[in-house]
Coordinates of N, CA, C and O in Angstrom, one line a residue:
X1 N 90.2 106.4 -54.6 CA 90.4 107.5 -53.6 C 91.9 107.9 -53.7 O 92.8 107.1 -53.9
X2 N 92.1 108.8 -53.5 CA 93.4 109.7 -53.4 C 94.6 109.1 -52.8 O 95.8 108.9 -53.2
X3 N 93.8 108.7 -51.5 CA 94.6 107.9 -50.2 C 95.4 106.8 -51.0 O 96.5 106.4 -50.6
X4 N 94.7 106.3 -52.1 CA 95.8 104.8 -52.6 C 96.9 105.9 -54.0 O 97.5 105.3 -55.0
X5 N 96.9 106.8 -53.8 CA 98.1 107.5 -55.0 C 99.6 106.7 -54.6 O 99.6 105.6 -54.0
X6 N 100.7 107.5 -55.1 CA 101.9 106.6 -55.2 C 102.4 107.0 -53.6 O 101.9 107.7 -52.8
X7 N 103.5 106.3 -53.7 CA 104.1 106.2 -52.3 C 104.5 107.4 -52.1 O 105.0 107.9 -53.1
X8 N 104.5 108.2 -51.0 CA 104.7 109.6 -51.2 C 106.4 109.8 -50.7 O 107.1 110.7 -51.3
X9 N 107.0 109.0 -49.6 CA 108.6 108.4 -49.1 C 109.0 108.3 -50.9 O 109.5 109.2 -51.5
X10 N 108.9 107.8 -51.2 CA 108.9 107.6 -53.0 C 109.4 108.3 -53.8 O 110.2 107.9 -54.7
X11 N 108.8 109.9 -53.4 CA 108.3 110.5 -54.5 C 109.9 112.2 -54.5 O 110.7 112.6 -53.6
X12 N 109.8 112.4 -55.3 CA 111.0 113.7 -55.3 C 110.0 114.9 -55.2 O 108.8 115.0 -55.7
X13 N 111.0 115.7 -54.5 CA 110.4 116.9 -53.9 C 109.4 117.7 -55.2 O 108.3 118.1 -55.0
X14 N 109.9 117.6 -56.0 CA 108.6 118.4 -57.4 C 107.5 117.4 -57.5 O 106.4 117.9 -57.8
X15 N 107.6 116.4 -57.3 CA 106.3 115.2 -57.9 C 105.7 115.6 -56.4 O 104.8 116.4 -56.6
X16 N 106.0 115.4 -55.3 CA 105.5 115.5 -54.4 C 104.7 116.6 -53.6 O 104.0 116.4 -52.6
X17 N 105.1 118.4 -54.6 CA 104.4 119.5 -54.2 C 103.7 119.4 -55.5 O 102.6 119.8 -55.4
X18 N 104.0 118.9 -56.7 CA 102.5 118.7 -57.4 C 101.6 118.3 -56.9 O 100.5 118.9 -56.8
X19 N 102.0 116.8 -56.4 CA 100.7 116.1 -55.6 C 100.2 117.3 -54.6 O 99.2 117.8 -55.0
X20 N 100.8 118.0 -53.5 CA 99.6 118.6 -52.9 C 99.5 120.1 -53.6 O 99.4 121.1 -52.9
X21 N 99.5 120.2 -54.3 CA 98.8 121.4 -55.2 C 97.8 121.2 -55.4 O 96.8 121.8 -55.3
X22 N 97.9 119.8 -56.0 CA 96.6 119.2 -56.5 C 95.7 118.7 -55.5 O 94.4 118.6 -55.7
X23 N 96.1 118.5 -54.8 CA 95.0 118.2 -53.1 C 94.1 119.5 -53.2 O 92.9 119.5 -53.5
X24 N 94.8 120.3 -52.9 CA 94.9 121.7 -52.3 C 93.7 122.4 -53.6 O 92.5 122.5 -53.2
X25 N 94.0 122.6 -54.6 CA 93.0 122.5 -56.0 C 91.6 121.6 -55.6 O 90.6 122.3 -55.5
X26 N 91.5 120.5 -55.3 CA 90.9 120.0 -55.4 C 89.7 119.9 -54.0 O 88.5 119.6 -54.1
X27 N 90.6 120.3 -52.8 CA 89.9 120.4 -51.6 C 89.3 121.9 -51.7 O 88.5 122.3 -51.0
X28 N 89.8 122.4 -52.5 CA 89.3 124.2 -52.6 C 88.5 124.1 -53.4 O 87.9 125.2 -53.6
X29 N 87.9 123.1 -54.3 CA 87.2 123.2 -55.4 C 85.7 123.0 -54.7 O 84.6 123.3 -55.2
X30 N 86.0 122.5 -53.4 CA 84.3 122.0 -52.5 C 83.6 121.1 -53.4 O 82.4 121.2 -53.0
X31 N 83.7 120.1 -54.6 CA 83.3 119.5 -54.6 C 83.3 118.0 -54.7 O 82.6 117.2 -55.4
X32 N 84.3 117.8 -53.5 CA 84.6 116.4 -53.1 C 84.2 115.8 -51.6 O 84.7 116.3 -50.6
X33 N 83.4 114.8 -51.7 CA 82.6 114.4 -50.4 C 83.2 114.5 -49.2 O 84.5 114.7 -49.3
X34 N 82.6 114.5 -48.0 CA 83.3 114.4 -46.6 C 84.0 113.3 -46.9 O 84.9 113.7 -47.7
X35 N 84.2 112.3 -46.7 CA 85.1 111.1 -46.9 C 86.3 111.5 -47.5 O 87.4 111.7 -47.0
X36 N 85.8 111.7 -48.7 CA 87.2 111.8 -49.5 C 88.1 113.3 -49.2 O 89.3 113.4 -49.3
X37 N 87.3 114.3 -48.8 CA 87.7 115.6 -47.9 C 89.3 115.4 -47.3 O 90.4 115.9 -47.6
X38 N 88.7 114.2 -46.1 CA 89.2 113.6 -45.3 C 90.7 112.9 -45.8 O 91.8 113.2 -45.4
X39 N 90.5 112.2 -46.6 CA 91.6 111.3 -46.9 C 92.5 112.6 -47.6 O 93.6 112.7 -47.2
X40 N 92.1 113.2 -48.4 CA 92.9 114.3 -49.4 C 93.6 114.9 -48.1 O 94.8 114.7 -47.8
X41 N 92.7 115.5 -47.4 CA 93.4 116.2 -46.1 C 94.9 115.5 -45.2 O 95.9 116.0 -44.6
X42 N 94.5 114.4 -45.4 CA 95.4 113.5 -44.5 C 96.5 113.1 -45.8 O 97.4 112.4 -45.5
X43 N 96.5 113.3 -46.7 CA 96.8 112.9 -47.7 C 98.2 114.3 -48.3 O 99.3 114.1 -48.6
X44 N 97.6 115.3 -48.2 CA 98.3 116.8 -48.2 C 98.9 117.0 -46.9 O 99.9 117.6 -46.8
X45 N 98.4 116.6 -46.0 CA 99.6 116.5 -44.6 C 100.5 116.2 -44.6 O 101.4 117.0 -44.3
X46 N 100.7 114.7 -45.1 CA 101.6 113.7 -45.4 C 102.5 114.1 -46.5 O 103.7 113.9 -46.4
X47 N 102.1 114.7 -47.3 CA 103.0 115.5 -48.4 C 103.6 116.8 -47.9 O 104.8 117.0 -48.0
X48 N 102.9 117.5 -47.3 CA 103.6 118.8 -46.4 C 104.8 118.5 -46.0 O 105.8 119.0 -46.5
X49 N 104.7 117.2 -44.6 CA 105.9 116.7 -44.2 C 107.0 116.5 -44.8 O 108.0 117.0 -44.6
X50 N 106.6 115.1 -46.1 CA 107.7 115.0 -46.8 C 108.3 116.0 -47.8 O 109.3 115.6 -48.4
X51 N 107.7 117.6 -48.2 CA 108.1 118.8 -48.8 C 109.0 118.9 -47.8 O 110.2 118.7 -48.0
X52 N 108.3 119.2 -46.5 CA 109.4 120.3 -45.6 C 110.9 119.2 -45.0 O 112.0 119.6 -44.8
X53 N 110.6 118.0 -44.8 CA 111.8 117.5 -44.7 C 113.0 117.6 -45.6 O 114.2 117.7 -45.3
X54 N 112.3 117.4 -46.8 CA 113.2 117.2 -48.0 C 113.8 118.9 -48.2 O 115.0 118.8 -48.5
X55 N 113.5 119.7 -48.2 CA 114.0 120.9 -47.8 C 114.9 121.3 -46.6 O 115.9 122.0 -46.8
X56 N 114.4 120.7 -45.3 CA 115.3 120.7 -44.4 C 116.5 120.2 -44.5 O 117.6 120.6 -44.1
X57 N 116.3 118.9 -45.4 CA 117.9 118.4 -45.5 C 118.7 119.1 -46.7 O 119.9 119.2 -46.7
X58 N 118.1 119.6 -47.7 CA 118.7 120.5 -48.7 C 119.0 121.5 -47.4 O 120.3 121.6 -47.3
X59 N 118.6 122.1 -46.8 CA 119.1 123.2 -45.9 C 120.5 122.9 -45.3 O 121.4 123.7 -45.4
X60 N 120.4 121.5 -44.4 CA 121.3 121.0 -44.0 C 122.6 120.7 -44.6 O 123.6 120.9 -44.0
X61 N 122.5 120.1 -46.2 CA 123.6 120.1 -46.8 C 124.0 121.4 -47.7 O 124.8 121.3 -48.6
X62 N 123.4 122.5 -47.5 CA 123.9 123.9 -48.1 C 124.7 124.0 -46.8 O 125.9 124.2 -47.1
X63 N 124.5 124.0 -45.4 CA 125.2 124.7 -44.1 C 126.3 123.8 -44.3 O 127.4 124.1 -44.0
X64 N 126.0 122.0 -44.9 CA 127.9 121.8 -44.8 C 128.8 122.3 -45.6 O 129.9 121.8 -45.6
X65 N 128.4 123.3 -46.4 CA 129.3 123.9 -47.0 C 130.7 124.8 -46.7 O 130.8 126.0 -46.6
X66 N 131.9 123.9 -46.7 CA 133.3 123.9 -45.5 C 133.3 125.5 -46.4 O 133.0 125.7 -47.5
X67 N 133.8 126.4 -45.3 CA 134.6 127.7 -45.6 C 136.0 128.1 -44.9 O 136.0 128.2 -43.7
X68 N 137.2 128.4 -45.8 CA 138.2 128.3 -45.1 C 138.2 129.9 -44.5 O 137.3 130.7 -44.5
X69 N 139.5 130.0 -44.1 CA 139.7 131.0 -43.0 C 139.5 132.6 -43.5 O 139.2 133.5 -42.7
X70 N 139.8 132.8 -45.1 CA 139.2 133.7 -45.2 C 137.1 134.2 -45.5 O 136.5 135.3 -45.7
X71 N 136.6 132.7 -45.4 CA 135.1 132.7 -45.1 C 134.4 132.4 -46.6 O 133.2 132.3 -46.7
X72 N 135.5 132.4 -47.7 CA 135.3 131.4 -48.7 C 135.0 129.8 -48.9 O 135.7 128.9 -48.5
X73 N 133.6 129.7 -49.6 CA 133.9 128.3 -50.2 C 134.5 127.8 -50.2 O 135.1 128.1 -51.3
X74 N 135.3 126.5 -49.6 CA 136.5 126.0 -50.0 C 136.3 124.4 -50.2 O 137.2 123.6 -50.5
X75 N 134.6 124.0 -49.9 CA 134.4 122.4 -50.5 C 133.1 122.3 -49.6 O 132.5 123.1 -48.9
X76 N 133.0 121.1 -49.8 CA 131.8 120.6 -49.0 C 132.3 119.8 -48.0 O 133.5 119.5 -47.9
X77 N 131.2 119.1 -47.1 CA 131.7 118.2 -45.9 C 130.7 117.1 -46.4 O 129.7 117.4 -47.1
X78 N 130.9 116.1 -46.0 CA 130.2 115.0 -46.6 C 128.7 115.1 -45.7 O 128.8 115.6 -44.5
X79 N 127.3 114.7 -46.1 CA 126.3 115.0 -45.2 C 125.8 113.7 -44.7 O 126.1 112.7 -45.3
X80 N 125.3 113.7 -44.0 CA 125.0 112.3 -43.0 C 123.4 112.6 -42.9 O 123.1 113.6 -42.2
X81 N 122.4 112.0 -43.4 CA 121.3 112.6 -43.4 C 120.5 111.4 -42.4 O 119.4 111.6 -42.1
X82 N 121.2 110.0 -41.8 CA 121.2 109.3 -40.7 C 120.7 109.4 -39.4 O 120.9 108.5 -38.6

């Protein structure tokens, strides 16, 4: 079953929107039982999350990007993702 794939906490943001492409492919295909429906479903959730987090904190460490007084790039700030 799907549900035992790799660790999804694990996985880097490309391996991890592969995996639910392929959920997604496969739950659209309608030919996988209620059961396994299920787990795929809970399975592409779980990957959603860790897509959009892993984005959020790319978000987060683009905004620490220090700009000095004329509103230029002038370095980065260290990010604390803690």
């Amino acid at each position: 079953m799907e549900q035992d794939g790799p660790d999804i906490c694990a996985m880097s943001f490309e391996e991890a929107l592969r995996s639910l492409e392929d959920v997604v492919r496969r739950l659209e295909g309608g030919e996988v039982p209620l059961d396994e429906s299920i787990a795929l479903y809970e399975r592409g959730e779980a990957l959603r999350r860790h897509c959009q987090a892993r984005l959020d904190a790319a978000q987060e460490r683009i905004e620490k990007i220090v700009s000095g007084p004329d509103g230029k790039p002038t370095g980065t700030a260290p990010f604390d993702a803690g």
